[in-house]
Short mmCIF file of C-alpha atoms and ligand atoms in Angstrom, two decimals:
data_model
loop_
_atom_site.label_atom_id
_atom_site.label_comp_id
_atom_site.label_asym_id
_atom_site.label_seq_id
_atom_site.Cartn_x
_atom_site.Cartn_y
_atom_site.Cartn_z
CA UNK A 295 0.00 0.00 0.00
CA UNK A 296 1.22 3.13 -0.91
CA UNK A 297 0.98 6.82 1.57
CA UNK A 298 -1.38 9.33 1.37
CA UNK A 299 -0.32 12.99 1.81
CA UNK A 300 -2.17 16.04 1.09
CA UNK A 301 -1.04 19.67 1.12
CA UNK A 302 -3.00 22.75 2.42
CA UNK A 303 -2.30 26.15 3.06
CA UNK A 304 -3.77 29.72 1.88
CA UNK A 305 -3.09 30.47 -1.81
CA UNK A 306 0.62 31.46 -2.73
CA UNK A 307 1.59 29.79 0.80
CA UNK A 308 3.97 27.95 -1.24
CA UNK A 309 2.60 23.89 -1.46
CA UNK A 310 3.22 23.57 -5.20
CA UNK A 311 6.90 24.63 -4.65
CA UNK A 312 6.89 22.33 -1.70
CA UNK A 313 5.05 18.88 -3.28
CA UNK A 314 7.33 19.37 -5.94
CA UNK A 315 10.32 18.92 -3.66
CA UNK A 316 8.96 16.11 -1.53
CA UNK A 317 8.30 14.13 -4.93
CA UNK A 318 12.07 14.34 -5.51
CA UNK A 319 12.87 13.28 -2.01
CA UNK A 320 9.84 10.63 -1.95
CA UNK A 321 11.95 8.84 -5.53
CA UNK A 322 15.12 9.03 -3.83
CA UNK A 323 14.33 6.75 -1.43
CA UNK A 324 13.11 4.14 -4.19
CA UNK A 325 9.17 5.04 -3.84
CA UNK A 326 6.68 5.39 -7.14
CA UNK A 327 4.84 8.80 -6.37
CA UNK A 328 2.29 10.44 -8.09
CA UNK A 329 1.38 13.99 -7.89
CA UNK A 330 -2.10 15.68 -7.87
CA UNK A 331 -4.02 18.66 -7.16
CA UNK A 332 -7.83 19.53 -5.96
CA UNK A 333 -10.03 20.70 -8.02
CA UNK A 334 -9.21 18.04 -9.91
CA UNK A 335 -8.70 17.94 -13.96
CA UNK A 336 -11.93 15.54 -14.56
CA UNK A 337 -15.20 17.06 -15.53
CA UNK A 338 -16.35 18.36 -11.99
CA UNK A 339 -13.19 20.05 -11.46
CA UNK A 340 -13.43 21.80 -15.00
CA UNK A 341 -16.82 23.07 -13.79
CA UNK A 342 -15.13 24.40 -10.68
CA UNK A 343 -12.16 26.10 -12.35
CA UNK A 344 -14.62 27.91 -14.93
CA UNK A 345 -16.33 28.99 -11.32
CA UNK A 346 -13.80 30.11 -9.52
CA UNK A 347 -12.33 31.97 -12.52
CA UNK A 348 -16.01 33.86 -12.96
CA UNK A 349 -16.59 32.13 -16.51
CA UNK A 350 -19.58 30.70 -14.53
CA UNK A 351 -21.92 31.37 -11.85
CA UNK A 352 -22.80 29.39 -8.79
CA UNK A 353 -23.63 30.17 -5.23
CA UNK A 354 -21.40 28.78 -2.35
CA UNK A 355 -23.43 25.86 -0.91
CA UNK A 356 -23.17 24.63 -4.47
CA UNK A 357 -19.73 25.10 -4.82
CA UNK A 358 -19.40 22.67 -1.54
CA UNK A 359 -21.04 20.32 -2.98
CA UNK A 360 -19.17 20.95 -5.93
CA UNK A 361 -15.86 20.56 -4.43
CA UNK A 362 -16.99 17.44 -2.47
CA UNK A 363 -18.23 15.87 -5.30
CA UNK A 364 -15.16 16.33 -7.63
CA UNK A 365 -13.14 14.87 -4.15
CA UNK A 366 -14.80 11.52 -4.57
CA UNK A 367 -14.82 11.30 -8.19
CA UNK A 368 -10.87 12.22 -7.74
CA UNK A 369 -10.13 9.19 -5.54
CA UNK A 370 -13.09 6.99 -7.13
CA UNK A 371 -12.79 7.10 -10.78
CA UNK A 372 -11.41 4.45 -12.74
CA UNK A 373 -9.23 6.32 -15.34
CA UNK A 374 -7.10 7.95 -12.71
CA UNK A 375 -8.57 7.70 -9.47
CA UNK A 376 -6.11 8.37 -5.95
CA UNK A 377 -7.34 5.00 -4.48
CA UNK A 378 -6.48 2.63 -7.03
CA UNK A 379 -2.48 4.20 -7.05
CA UNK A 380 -2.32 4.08 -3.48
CA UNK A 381 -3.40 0.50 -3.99
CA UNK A 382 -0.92 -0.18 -6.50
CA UNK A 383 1.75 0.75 -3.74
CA UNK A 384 2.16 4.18 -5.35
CA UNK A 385 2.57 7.54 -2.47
CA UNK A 386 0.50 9.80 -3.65
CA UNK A 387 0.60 13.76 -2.75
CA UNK A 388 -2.27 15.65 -3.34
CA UNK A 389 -2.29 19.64 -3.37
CA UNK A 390 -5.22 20.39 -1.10
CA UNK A 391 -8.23 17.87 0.01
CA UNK A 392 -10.94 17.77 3.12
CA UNK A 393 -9.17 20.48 4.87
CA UNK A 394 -9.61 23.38 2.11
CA UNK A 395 -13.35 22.37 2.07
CA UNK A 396 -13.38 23.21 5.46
CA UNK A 397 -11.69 26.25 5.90
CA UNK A 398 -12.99 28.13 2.51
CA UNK A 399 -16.22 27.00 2.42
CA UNK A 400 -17.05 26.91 6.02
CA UNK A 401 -16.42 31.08 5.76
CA UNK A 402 -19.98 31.40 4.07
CA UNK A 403 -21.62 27.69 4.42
CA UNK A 404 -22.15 25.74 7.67
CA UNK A 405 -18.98 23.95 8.71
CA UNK A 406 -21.39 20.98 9.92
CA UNK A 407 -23.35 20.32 6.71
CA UNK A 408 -19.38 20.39 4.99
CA UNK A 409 -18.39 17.74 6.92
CA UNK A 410 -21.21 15.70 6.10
CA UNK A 411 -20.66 16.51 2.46
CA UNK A 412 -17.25 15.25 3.16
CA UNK A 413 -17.64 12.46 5.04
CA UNK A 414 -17.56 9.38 2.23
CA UNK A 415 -14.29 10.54 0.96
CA UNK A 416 -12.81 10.95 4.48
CA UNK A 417 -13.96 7.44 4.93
CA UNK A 418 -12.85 6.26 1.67
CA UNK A 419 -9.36 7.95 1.90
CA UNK A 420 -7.55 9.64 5.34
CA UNK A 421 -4.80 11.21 4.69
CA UNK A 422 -1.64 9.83 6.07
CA UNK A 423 -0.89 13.26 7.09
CA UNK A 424 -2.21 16.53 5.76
CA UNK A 425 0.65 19.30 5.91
CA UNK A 426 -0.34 22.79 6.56
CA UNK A 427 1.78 25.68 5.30
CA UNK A 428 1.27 28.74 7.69
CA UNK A 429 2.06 31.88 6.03
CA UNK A 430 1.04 35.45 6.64
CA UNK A 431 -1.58 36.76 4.20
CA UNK A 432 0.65 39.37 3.06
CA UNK A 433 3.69 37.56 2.05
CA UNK A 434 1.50 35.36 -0.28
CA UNK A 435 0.05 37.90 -1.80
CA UNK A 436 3.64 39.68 -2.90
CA UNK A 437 4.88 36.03 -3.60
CA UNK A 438 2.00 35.37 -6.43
CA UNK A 439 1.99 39.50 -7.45
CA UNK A 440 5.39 38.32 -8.81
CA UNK A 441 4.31 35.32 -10.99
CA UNK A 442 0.23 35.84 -11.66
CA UNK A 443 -1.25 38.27 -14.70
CA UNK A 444 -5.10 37.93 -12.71
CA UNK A 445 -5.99 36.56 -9.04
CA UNK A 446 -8.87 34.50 -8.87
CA UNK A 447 -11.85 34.79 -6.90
CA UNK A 448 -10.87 34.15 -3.51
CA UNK A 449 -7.40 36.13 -3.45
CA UNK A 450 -8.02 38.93 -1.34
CA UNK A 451 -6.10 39.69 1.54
CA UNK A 452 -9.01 39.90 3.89
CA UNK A 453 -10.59 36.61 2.06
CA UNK A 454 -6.99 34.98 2.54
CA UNK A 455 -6.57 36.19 6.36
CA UNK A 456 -10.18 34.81 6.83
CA UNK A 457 -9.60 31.14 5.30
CA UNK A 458 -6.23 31.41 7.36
CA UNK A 459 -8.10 31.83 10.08
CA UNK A 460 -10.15 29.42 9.47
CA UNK A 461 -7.93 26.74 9.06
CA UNK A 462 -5.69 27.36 12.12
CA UNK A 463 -8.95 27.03 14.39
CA UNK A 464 -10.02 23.83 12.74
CA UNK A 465 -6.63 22.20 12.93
CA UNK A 466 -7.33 23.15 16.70
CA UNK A 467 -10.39 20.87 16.68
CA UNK A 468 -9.18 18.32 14.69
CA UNK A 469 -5.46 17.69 15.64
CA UNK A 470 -6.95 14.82 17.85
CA UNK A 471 -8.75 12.96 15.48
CA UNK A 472 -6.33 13.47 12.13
CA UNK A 473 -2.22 13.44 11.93
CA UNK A 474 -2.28 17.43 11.03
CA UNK A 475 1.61 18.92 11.16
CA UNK A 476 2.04 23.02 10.92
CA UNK A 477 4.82 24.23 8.93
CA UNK A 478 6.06 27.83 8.87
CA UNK A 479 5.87 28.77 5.16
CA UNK A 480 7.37 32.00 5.62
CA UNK A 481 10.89 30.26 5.41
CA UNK A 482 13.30 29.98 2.93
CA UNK A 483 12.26 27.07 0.26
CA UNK A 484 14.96 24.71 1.35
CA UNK A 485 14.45 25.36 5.18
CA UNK A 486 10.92 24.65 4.58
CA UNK A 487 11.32 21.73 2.31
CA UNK A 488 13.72 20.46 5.26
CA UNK A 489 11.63 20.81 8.09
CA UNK A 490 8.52 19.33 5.72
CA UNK A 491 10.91 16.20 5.58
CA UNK A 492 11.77 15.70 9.05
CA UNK A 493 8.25 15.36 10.25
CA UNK A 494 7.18 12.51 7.50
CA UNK A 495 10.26 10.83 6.61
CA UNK A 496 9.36 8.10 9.02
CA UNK A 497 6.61 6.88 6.17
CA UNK A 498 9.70 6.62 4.12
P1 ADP B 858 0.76 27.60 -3.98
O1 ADP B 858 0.92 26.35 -4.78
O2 ADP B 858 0.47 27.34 -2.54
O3 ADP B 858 -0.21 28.58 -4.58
P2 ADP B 858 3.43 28.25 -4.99
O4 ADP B 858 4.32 27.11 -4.65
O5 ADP B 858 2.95 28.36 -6.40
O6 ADP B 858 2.20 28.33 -3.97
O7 ADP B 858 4.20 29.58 -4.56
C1 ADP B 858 3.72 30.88 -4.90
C2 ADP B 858 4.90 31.73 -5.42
O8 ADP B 858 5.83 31.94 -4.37
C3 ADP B 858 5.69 31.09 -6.56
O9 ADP B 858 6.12 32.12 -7.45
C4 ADP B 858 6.89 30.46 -5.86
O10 ADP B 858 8.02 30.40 -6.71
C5 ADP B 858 7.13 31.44 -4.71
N1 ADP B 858 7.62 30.79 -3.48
C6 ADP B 858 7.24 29.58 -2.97
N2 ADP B 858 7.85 29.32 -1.79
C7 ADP B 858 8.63 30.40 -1.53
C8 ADP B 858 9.51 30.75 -0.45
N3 ADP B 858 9.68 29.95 0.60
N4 ADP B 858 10.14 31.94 -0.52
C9 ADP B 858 9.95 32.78 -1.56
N5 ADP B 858 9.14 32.52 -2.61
C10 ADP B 858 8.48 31.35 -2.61
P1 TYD B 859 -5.67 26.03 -6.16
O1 TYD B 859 -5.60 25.86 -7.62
O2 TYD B 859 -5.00 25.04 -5.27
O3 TYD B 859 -5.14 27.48 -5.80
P2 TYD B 859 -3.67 27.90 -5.35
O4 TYD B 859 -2.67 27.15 -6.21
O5 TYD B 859 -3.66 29.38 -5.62
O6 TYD B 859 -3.55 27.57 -3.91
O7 TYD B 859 -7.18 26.06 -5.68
C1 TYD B 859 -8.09 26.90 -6.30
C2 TYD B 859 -8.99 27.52 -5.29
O8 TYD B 859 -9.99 26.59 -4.86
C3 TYD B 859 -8.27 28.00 -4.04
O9 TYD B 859 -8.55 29.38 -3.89
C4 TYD B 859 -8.92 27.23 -2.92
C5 TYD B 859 -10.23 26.79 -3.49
N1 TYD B 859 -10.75 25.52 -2.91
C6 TYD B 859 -11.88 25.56 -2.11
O10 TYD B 859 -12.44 26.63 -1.85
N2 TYD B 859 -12.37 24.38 -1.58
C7 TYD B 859 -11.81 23.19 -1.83
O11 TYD B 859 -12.31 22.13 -1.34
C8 TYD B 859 -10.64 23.15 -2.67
C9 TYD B 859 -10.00 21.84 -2.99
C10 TYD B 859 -10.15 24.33 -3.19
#
């Protein structure tokens, strides 16, 4: 059986930088790993991305249902789903899952009804560990200012220093139940990748 590890963090906090990194490390040790991202590229996720990007129109408690539903088509289908790869012995590291349901939909919709939404994929798939990049609203925004000609939807400071908010209070509730580690994104890339390491190398 292969590891599951998903990514979360405010947008710009750095996890594609990061996943990229721990992909290299994961193959060095002799592992198969596969990378993907939520939304997803299969049809629901499409539908998201033209959301989120204001191509179309859809009001938040659809959008959670949205993003729950393209979660369990993501680890379900049968053309690339996460659960058969972690089956075939594969470590898979998803950029976002659950967690980012939570914490940006739970800003507008009620946190309980998202967890219910959530609930089959949680049960289908729990994350070995989900790693949390903390990083101060303002240094992600000047980090993607650098690289990005629009921002999407939700990339407002106040918006990000909500979700942020968000998620540090859930990971407070839920740091019982699920294997949730904090890392301080507002490091250098290698000290991060480093300290990202020495928490999950023991899966390794
Ligand atoms: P995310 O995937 O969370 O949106 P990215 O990995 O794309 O974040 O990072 C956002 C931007 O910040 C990119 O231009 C990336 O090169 C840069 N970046 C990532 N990590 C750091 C870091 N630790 N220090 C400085 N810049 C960074
Ligand atoms: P993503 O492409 O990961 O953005 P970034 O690379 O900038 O972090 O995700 C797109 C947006 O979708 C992001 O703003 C977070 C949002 N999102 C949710 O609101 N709920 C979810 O369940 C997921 C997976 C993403």
């Amino acid at each position: 059986m292969g590891h599951f590890i998903t990514f979360e963090g405010i947008d710009g906090s750095g996890k594609s930088t990061q996943i990229a990194l721990l992909k290299r490390r994961i193959e060095q040790c002799g592992h198969r790993c596969s990378l993907t991202a939520e939304p997803s590229t299969g049809p629901i996720g499409v539908m998201i991305r033209q959301c989120l990007s204001g191509r179309m129109k859809a009001d938040e408690k659809t959008m959670a249902a949205l993003f729950a539903s393209d979660r369990l088509d993501h680890l379900l289908n049968e053309t690339d789903g996460i659960l058969s790869k972690i089956n075939q012995g594969i470590y898979v590291i998803c950029d976002r899952y659950i967690l980012s349901s939570y914490a940006y939909q739970s800003v507008r919709v009620s946190l309980e009804w998202i967890r219910q939404l959530n609930s089959a994929a949680l049960d289908t798939l729990r994350p070995d560990c989900h790693i949390f990049i903390d990083i101060e609203p303002e240094t992600a925004i000047e980090r993607m200012a650098k690289e990005r000609f629009h921002t999407e939807l939700f990339e407002t400071k106040e918006r990000l220093t909500e979700v942020r908010n968000r998620y540090l209070e859930l990971i407070g509730q839920l740091k019982k139940k699920e294997n949730i580690i904090i890392i301080n994104g507002n490091q250098a890339i290698e000290q991060i990748s480093d300290d990202i390491w020495q928490n999950i190398s023991k899966f390794f």
